[in-house]
GROMACS .gro file of C-alpha atoms in nm:
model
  421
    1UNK     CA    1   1.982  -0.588  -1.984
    2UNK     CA    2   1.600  -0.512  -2.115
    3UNK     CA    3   1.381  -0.338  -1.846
    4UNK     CA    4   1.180  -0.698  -1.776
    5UNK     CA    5   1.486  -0.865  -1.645
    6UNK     CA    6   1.568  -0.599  -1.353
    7UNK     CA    7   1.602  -0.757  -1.048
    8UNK     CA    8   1.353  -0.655  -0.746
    9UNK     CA    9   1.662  -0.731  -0.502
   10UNK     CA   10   1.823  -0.419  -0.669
   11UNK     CA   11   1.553  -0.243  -0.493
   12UNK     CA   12   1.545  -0.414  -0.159
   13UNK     CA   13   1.683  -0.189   0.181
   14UNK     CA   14   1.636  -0.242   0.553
   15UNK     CA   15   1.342  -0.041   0.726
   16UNK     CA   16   1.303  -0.074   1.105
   17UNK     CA   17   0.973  -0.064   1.241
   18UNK     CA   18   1.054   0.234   1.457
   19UNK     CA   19   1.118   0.417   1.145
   20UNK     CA   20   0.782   0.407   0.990
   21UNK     CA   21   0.561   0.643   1.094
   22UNK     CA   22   0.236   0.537   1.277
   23UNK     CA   23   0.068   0.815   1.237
   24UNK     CA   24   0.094   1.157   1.085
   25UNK     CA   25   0.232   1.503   1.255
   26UNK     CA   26  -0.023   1.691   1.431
   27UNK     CA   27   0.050   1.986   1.221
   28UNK     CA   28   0.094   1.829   0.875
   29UNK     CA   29   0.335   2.033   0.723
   30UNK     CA   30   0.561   2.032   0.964
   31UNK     CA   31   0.693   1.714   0.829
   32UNK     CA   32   1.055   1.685   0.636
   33UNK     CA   33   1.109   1.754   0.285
   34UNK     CA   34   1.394   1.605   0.130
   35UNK     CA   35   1.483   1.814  -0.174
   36UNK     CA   36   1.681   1.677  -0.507
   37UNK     CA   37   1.736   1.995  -0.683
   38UNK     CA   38   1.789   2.001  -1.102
   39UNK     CA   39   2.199   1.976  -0.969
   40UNK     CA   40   2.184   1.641  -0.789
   41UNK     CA   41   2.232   1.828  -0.443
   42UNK     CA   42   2.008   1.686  -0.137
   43UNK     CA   43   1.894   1.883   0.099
   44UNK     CA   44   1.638   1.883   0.423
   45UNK     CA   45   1.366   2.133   0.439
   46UNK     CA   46   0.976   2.177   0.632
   47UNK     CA   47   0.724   2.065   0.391
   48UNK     CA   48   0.564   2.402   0.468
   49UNK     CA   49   0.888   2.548   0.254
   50UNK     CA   50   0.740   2.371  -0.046
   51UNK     CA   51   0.622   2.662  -0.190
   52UNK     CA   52   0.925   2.859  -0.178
   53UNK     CA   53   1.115   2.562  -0.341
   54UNK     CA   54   0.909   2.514  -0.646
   55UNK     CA   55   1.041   2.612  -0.999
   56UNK     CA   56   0.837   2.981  -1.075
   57UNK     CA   57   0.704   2.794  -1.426
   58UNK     CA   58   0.561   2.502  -1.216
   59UNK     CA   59   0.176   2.372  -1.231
   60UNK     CA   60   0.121   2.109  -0.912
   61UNK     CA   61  -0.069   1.866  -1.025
   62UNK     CA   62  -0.253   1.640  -0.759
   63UNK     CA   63  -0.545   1.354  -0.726
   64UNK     CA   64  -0.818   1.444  -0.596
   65UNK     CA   65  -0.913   1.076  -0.486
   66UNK     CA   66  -1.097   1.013  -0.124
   67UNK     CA   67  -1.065   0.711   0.105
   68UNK     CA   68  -1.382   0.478   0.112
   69UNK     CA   69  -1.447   0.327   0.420
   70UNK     CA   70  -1.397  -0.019   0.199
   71UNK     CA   71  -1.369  -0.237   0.522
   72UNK     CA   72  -1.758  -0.409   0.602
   73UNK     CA   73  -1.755  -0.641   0.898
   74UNK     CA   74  -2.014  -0.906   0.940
   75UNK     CA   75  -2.092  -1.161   1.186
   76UNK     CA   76  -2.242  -1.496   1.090
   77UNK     CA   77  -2.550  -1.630   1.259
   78UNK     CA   78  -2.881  -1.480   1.298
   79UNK     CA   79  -2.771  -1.323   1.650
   80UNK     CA   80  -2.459  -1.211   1.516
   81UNK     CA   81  -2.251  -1.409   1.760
   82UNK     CA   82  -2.097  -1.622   1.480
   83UNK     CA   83  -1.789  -1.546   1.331
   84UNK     CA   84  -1.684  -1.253   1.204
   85UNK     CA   85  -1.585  -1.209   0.807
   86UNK     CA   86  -1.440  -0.881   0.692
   87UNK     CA   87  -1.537  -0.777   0.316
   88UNK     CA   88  -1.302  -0.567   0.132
   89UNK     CA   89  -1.432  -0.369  -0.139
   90UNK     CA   90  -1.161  -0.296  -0.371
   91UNK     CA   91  -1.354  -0.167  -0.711
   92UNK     CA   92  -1.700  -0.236  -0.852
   93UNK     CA   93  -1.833  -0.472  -1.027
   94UNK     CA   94  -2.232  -0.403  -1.131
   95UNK     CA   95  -2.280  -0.134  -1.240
   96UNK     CA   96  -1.889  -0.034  -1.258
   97UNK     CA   97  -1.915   0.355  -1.289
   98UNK     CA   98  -1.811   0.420  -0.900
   99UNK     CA   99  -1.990   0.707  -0.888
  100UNK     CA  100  -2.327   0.521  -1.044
  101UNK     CA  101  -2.229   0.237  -0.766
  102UNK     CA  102  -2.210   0.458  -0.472
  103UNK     CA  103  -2.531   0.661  -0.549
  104UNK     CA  104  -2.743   0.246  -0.565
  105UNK     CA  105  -3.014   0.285  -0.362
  106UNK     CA  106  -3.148  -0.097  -0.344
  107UNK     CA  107  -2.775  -0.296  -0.460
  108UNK     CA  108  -2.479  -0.321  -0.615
  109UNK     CA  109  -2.171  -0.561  -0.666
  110UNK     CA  110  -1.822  -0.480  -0.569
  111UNK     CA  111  -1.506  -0.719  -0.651
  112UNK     CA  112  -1.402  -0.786  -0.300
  113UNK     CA  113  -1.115  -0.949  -0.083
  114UNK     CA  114  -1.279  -1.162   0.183
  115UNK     CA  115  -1.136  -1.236   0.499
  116UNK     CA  116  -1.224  -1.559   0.721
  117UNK     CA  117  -1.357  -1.673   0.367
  118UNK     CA  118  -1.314  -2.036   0.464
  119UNK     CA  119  -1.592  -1.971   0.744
  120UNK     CA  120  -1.845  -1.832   0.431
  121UNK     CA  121  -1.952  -2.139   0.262
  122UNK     CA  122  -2.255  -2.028   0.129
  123UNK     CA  123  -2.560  -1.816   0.218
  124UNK     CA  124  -2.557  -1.449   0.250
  125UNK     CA  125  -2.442  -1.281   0.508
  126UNK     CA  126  -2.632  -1.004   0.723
  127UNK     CA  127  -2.623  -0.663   0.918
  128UNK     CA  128  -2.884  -0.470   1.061
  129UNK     CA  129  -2.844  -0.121   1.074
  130UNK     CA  130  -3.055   0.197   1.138
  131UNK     CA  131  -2.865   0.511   0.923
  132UNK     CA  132  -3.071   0.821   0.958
  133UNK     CA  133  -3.327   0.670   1.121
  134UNK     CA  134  -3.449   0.447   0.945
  135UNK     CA  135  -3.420   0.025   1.046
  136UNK     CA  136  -3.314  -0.198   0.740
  137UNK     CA  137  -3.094  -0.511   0.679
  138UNK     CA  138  -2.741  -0.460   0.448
  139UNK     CA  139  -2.735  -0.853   0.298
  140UNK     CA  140  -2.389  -0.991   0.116
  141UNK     CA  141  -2.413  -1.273  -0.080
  142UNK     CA  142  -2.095  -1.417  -0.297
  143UNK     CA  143  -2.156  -1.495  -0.619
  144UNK     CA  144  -1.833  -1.523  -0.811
  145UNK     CA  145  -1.491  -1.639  -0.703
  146UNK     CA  146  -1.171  -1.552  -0.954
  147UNK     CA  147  -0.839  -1.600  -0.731
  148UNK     CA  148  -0.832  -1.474  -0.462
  149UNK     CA  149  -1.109  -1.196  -0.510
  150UNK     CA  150  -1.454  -1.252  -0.489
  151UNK     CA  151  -1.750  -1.071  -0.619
  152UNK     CA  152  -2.024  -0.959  -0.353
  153UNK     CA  153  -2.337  -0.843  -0.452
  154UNK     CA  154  -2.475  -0.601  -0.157
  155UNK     CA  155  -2.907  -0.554  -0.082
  156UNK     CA  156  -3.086  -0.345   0.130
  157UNK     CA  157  -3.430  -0.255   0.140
  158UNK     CA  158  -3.406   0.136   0.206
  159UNK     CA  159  -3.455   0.325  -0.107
  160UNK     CA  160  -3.380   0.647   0.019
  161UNK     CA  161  -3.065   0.572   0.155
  162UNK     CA  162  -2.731   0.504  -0.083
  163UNK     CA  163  -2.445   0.251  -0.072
  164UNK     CA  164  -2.225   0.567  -0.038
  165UNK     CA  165  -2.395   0.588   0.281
  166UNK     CA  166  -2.401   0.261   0.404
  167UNK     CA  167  -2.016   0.218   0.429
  168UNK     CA  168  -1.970   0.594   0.541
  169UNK     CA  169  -2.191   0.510   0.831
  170UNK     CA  170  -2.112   0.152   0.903
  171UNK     CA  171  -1.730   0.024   0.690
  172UNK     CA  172  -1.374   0.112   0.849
  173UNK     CA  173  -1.137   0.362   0.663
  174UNK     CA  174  -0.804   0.080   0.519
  175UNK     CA  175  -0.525   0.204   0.682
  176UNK     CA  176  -0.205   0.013   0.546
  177UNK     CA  177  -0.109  -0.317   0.663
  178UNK     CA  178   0.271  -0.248   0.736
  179UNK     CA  179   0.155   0.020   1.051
  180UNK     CA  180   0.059  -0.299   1.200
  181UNK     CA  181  -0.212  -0.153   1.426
  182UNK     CA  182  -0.603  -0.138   1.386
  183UNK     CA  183  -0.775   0.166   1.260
  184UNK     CA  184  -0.831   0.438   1.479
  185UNK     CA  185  -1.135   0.693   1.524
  186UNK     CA  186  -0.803   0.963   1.443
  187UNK     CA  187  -0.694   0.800   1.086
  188UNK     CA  188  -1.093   0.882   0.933
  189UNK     CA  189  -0.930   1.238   0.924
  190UNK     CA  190  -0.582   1.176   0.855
  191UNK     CA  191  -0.573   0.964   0.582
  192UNK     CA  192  -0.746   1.144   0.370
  193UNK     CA  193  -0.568   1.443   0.191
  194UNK     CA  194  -0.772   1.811   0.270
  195UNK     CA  195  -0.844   1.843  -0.163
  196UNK     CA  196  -1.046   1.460  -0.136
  197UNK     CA  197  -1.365   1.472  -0.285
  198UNK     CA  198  -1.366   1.181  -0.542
  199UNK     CA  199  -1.497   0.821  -0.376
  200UNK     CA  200  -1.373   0.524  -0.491
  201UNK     CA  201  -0.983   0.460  -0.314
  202UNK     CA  202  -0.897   0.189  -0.070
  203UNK     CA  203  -0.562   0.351   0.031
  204UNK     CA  204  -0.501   0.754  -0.001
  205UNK     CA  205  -0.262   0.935  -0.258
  206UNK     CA  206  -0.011   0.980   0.071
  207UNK     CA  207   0.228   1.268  -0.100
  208UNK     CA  208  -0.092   1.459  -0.075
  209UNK     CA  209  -0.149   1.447   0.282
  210UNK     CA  210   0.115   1.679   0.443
  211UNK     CA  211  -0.054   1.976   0.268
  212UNK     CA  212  -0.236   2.249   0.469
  213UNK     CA  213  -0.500   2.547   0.348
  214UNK     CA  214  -0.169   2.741   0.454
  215UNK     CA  215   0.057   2.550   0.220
  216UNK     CA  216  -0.216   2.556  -0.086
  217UNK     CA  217  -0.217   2.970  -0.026
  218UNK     CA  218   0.146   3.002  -0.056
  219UNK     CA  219   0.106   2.848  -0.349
  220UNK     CA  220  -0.150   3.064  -0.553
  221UNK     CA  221   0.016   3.341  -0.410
  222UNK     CA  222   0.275   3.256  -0.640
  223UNK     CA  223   0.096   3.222  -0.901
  224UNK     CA  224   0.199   2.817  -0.995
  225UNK     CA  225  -0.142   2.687  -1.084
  226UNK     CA  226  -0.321   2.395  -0.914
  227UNK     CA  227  -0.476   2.129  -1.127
  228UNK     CA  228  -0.669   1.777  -1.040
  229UNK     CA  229  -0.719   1.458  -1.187
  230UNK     CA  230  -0.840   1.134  -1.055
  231UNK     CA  231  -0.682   0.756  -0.977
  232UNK     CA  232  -0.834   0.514  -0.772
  233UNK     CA  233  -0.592   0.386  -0.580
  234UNK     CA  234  -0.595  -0.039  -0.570
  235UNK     CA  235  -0.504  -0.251  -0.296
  236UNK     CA  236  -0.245  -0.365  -0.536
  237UNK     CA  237  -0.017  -0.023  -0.455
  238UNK     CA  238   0.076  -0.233  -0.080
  239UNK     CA  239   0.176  -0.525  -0.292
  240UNK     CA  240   0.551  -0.585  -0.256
  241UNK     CA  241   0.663  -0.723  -0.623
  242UNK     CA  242   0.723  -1.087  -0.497
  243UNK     CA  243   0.870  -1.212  -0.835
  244UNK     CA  244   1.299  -1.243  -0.873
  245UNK     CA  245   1.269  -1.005  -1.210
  246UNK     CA  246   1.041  -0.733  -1.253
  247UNK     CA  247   0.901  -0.871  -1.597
  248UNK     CA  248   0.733  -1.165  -1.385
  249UNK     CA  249   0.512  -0.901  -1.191
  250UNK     CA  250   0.163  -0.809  -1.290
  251UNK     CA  251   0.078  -0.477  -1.236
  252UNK     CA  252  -0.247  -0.412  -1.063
  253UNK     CA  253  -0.519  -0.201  -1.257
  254UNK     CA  254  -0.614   0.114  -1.210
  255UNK     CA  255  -0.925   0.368  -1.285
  256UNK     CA  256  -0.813   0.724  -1.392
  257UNK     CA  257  -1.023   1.035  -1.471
  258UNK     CA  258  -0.866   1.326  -1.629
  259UNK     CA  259  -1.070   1.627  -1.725
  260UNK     CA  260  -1.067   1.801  -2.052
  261UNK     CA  261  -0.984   2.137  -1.961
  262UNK     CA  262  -0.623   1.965  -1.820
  263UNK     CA  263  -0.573   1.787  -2.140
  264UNK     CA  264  -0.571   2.094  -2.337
  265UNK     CA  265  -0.354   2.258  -2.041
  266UNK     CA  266  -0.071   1.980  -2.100
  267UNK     CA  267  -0.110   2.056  -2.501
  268UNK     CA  268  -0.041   2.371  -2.500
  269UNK     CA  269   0.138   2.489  -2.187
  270UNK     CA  270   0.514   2.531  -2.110
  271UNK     CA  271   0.510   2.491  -1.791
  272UNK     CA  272   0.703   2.232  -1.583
  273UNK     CA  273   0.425   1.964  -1.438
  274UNK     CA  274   0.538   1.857  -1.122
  275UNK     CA  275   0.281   1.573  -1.000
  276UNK     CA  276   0.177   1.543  -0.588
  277UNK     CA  277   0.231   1.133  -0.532
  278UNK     CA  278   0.296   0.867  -0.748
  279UNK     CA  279  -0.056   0.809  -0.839
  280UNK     CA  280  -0.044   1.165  -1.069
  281UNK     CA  281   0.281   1.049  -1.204
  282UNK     CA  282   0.069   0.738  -1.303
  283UNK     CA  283  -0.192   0.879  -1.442
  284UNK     CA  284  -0.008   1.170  -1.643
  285UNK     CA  285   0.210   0.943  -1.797
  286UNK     CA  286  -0.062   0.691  -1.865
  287UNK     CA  287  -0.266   0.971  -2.033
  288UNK     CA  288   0.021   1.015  -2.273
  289UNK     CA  289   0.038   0.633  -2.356
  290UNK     CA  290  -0.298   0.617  -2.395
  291UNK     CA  291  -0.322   0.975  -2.601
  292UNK     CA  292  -0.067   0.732  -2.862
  293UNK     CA  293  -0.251   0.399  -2.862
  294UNK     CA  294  -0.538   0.693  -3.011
  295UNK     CA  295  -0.337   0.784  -3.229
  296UNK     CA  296  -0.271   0.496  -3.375
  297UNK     CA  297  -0.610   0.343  -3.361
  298UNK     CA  298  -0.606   0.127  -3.117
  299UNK     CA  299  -0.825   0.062  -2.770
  300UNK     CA  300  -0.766   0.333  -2.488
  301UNK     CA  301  -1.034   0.206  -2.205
  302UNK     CA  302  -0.693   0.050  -2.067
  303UNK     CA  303  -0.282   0.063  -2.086
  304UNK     CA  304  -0.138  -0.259  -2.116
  305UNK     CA  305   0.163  -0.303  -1.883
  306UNK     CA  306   0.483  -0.297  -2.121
  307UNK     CA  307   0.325  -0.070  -2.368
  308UNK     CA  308   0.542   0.228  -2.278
  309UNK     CA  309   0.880  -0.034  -2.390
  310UNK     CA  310   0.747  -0.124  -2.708
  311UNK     CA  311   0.983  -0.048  -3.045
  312UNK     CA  312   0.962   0.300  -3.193
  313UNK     CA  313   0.696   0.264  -3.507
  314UNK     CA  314   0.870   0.358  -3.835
  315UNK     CA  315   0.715   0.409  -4.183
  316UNK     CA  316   0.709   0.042  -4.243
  317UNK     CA  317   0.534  -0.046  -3.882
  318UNK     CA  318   0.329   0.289  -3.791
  319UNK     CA  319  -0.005   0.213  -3.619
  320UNK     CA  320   0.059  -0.129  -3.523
  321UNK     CA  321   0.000  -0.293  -3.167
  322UNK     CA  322   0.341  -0.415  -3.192
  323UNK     CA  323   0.515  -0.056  -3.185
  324UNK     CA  324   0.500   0.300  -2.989
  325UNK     CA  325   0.447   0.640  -3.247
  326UNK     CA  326   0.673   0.802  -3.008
  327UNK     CA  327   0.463   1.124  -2.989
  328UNK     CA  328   0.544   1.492  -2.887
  329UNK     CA  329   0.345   1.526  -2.613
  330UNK     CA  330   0.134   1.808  -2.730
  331UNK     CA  331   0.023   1.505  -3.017
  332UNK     CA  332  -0.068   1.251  -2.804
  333UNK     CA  333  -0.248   1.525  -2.622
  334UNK     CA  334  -0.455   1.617  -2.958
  335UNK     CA  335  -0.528   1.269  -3.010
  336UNK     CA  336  -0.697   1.297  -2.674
  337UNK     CA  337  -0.888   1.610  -2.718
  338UNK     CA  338  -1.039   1.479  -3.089
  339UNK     CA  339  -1.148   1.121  -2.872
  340UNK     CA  340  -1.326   1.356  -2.634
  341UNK     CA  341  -1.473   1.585  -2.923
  342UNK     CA  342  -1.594   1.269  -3.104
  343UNK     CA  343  -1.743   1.105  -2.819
  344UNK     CA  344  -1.917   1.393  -2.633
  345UNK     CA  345  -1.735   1.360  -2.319
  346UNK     CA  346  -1.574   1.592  -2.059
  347UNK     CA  347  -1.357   1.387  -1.900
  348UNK     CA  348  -1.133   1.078  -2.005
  349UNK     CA  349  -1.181   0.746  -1.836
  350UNK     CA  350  -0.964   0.440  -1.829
  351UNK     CA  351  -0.782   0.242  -1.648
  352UNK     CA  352  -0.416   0.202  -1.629
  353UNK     CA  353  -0.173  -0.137  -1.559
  354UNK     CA  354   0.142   0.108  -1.666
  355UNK     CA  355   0.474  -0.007  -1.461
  356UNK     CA  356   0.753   0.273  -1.448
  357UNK     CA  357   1.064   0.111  -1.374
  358UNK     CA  358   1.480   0.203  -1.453
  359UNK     CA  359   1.493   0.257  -1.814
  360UNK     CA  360   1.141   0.418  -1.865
  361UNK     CA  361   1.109   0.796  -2.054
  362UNK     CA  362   0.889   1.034  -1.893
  363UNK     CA  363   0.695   1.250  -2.074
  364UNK     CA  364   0.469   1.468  -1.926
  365UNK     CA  365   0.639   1.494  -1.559
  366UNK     CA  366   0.948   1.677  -1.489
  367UNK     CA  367   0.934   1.667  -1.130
  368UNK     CA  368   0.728   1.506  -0.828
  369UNK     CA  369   0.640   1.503  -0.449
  370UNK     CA  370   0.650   1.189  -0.315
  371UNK     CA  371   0.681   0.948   0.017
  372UNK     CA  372   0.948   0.694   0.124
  373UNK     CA  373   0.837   0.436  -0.021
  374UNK     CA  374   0.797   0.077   0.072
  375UNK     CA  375   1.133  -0.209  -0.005
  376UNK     CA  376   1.068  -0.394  -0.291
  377UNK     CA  377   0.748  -0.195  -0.425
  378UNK     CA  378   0.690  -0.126  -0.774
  379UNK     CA  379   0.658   0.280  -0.596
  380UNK     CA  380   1.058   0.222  -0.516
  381UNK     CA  381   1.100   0.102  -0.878
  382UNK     CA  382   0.900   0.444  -1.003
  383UNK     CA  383   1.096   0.692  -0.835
  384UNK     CA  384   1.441   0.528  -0.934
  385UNK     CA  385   1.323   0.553  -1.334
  386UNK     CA  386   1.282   0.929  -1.270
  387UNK     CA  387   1.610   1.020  -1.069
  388UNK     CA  388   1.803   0.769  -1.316
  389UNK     CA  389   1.675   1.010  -1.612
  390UNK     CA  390   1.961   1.184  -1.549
  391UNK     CA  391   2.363   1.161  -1.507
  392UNK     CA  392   2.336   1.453  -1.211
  393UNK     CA  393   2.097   1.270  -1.032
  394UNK     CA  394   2.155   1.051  -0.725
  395UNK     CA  395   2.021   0.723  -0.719
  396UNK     CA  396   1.720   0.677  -0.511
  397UNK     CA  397   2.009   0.435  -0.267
  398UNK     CA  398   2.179   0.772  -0.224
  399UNK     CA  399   1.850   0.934  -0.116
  400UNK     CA  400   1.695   0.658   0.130
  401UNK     CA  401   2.033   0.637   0.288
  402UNK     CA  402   2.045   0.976   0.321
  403UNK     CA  403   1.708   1.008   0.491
  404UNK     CA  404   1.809   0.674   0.675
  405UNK     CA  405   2.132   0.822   0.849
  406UNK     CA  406   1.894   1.134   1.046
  407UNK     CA  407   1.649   0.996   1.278
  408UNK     CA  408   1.446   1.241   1.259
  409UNK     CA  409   1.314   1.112   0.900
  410UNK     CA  410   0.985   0.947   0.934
  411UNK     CA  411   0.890   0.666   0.654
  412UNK     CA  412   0.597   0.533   0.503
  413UNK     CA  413   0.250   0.640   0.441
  414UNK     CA  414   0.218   0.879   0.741
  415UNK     CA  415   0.628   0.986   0.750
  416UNK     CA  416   0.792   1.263   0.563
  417UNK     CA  417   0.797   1.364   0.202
  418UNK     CA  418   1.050   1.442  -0.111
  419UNK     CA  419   1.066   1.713  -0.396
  420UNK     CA  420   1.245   1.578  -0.686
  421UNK     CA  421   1.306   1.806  -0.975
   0.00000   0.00000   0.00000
C-alpha cells in the first residue's frame, strides 16, 4: 500500500474530555514523561528527569517561536454596540516578512480567518484605542476573499506606535479550540514556552512548554548543547485530517527560519539531534528536503507536500523534479551552506507543506519530545512514522493506550509529554 492511500481511521482513538488537560501544572515540569527507550521499553518518569534521560551525545533542538495575540475583536457600528466580528490573523500578507509586518507603523495586511463574516458586508471596520497614551483609531477593511480566508488590510494613524503593539495591547492570545473554554488572563503566560522570542505563531510549539530555567540548567550541566530554529506554527496544526486516505489531505504551509551557524552544526556533527515538539521535527527534516531540491537545482522558498516520497534519482533521472538525490545528510547540508554563501544570508527562510506519515525516512532526527497528540491529526500520523522506523519500537496504539490506562496522564496541548529515542 503507497503512503497516500493510508487510512486516517488507522489513526483514530477515543479521548474523553476529562482527559485533556485544561490548563497546564502549576509547576511545569512536574508533568509526566512517558519514555520509549532505543529497546522498545515504556516507562513513566517527571519531565524534570529529562535531563537525566537524554543520550550523553544528544543536542536538544527547540523553536524558539512566540504566541501572537492573533485574536482582534471588533464591534460594528459607530458606538460599537453592533455586532461583534473576531479577526484571526494567521500569517501576513503585505509586506510578508513577519518581522517587517509587526514593526508597520501606519498598516499592514494579514491573511485572516473571520468570524461572524456574514455580518461584514462591506466597509471597514473600527476600534479606538489609546496604547501608551496616545488616542488613535485601528481600521480593518477586507479586501480579498480566497476560501475561507480573507485578507485584511489594518490602518492606524499613530506613527510611533507598531502593529506588534497594537495586538500585544489590544488581540487575545489563541488558545486551542478542543479546551473548549475562552481565554484566560492565566494562558498569556502559559502558552507560551519560557525560550519564546520569535513573533509570528497562532498556536505554541506545546512540547516546549513543560520546560523550566531548572530543567534548561540540568541540561548544560551536562554538557548536551541547546540549539534554536524557527516555525510559525499555522492554524492548520488543529486541523483534524478530514479526508478517508491521507493522500486526499492538504497540508497546511508553514514559515521556517533556520540559522547558519545550525546548518553547519548538522553537517558536521555526530551527535544525536533530538528535536523539542513536532514543529522542530518539521522543520529539521524539511531543511534536509529542501538542502536536496538545492542540490538539484530546483526552487527551495517552499517543500512541496509528497516531495520526501518521490523515486530515488539515478544516473539516467538525477536533478529532475520528478525524483529525490537521496542525500547524506551532511550533502544536503552543503547544498545549504553554498545557497547561503551565494546569497549573502544568515539564516534560511522557507516555508514548508512536508507531511510525515508511516512509511517516511527520517534524516536528521533520531529522537523527539513531544505531546499526546490530537485523534486523527496529521501530529498522530508524525509520531507513528518515527516509532514505526523500527522493528523494537511500539506502535504509537501501544503508547496512547498505555498513557490511556493511568489516570494520572494528562492529554493535549497543556497535558503531559513523551521522550522517544
Amino acid at each position: 500500500m503507497s503512503i497516500r492511500e493510508i487510512k486516517i481511521e488507522e489513526f483514530d482513538y477515543p479521548l474523553p474530555d476529562e482527559r485533556i488537560a485544561k490548563h497546564p501544572l502549576a509547576q511545569r515540569d512536574e508533568c509526566l514523561l512517558l519514555v520509549k527507550n532505543p529497546a522498545g521499553e515504556i516507562s513513566t518518569h517527571r519531565f524534570k528527569e529529562l535531563p537525566d534521560i537524554l543520550p550523553t551525545d544528544s543536542m536538544l533542538v527547540y523553536n524558539n517561536t512566540r504566541v501572537i495575540n492573533a485574536r482582534l475583536r471588533f464591534r460594528k457600528g459607530d458606538d460599537g454596540t453592533g455586532a461583534t466580528i473576531e479577526v484571526f490573523c494567521l500569517e501576513p500578507h503585505t509586506p510578508a516578512d513577519y518581522a517587517v509586518s509587526f514593526a508597520s507603523t501606519s498598516r499592514c495586511s494579514w491573511t485572516c480567518f473571520v468570524g461572524n463574516s456574514k455580518r461584514w458586508k462591506s466597509g471597514s471596520l473600527t476600534m479606538p484605542l489609546n496604547i501608551d497614551g496616545t488616542d488613535f483609531t485601528l481600521s480593518a477593511t477586507r479586501i480579498e476573499r480566497s476560501g475561507n480566508t480573507s485578507v485584511v488590510e489594518f490602518s492606524w494613524d499613530a506613527p510611533e506606535v507598531t502593529f506588534s503593539r497594537i495586538i500585544s495591547a489590544v488581540g487575545e492570545i489563541p488558545i486551542p479550540p478542543y479546551l473548549n473554554r475562552g481565554t484566560e488572563a492565566s494562558d498569556t503566560s502559559d502558552y507560551q514556552t519560557i525560550f519564546s522570542h520569535i513573533e509570528g505563531s497562532v498556536a505554541a510549539p506545546t512540547a516546549g512548554l513543560h520546560f523550566t530555567p531548572e530543567v534548561l540548567s540540568a541540561i548544560d550541566s551536562r554538557d548536551i548543547p541547546r540549539r534554536e530554529l524557527t516555525l510559525h506554527v499555522g492554524a492548520g496544526t488543529f486541523q483534524p485530517v478530514k479526508s478517508d486516505t491521507i493522500g486526499e489531505h492538504e497540508m497546511h504551509s508553514e514559515f521556517i527560519a533556520v540559522p547558519r551557524t545550525l546548518i553547519r552544526e548538522l553537517a558536521e556533527s555526530q551527535r544525536r539531534v533530538i528535536a523539542v515538539g513536532t514543529t522542530s521535527v518539521r522543520t529539521l527534516e524539511s531543511l534536509y528536503h529542501l538542502g536536496c531540491r538545492l542540490h538539484q537545482g530546483l526552487p527551495a522558498d517552499i517543500l512541496p507536500q509528497w516531495y520526501p516520497y518521490l523515486p530515488v534519482a539515478t544516473a539516467q533521472t538525477a536533478n529532475t523534479a520528478e525524483t529525490h538525490p537521496d542525500l547524506p545528510v551532511s550533502e544536503a547540508m552543503e547544498a545549504m551552506l553554498r545557497h547561503l554563501d551565494a546569497t549573502g544570508e544568515d539564516t534560511f527562510i522557507a516555508s514548508t507543506r512536508l507531511m510525515i506519515a508511516p512509511g517516511y525516512r527520517y534524516r536528521i532526527v533520531k529522537g523527539m519530545v513531544t505531546n499526546f497528540h490530537q485523534p486523527r491529526s496529521t501530529l498522530l500520523l508524525l509520531v507513528s512514522a518515527f516509532l514505526s522506523q523500527s522493528a523494537t519500537s511500539p506502535s504509537w496504539r501501544d503508547l496512547y493506550t498505555y498513557a490511556l490506562a493511568d489516570p494520572a496522564y494528562r492529554f493535549l496541548s497543556y497535558g503531559d509529554a513523551c521522550l522517544l529515542l
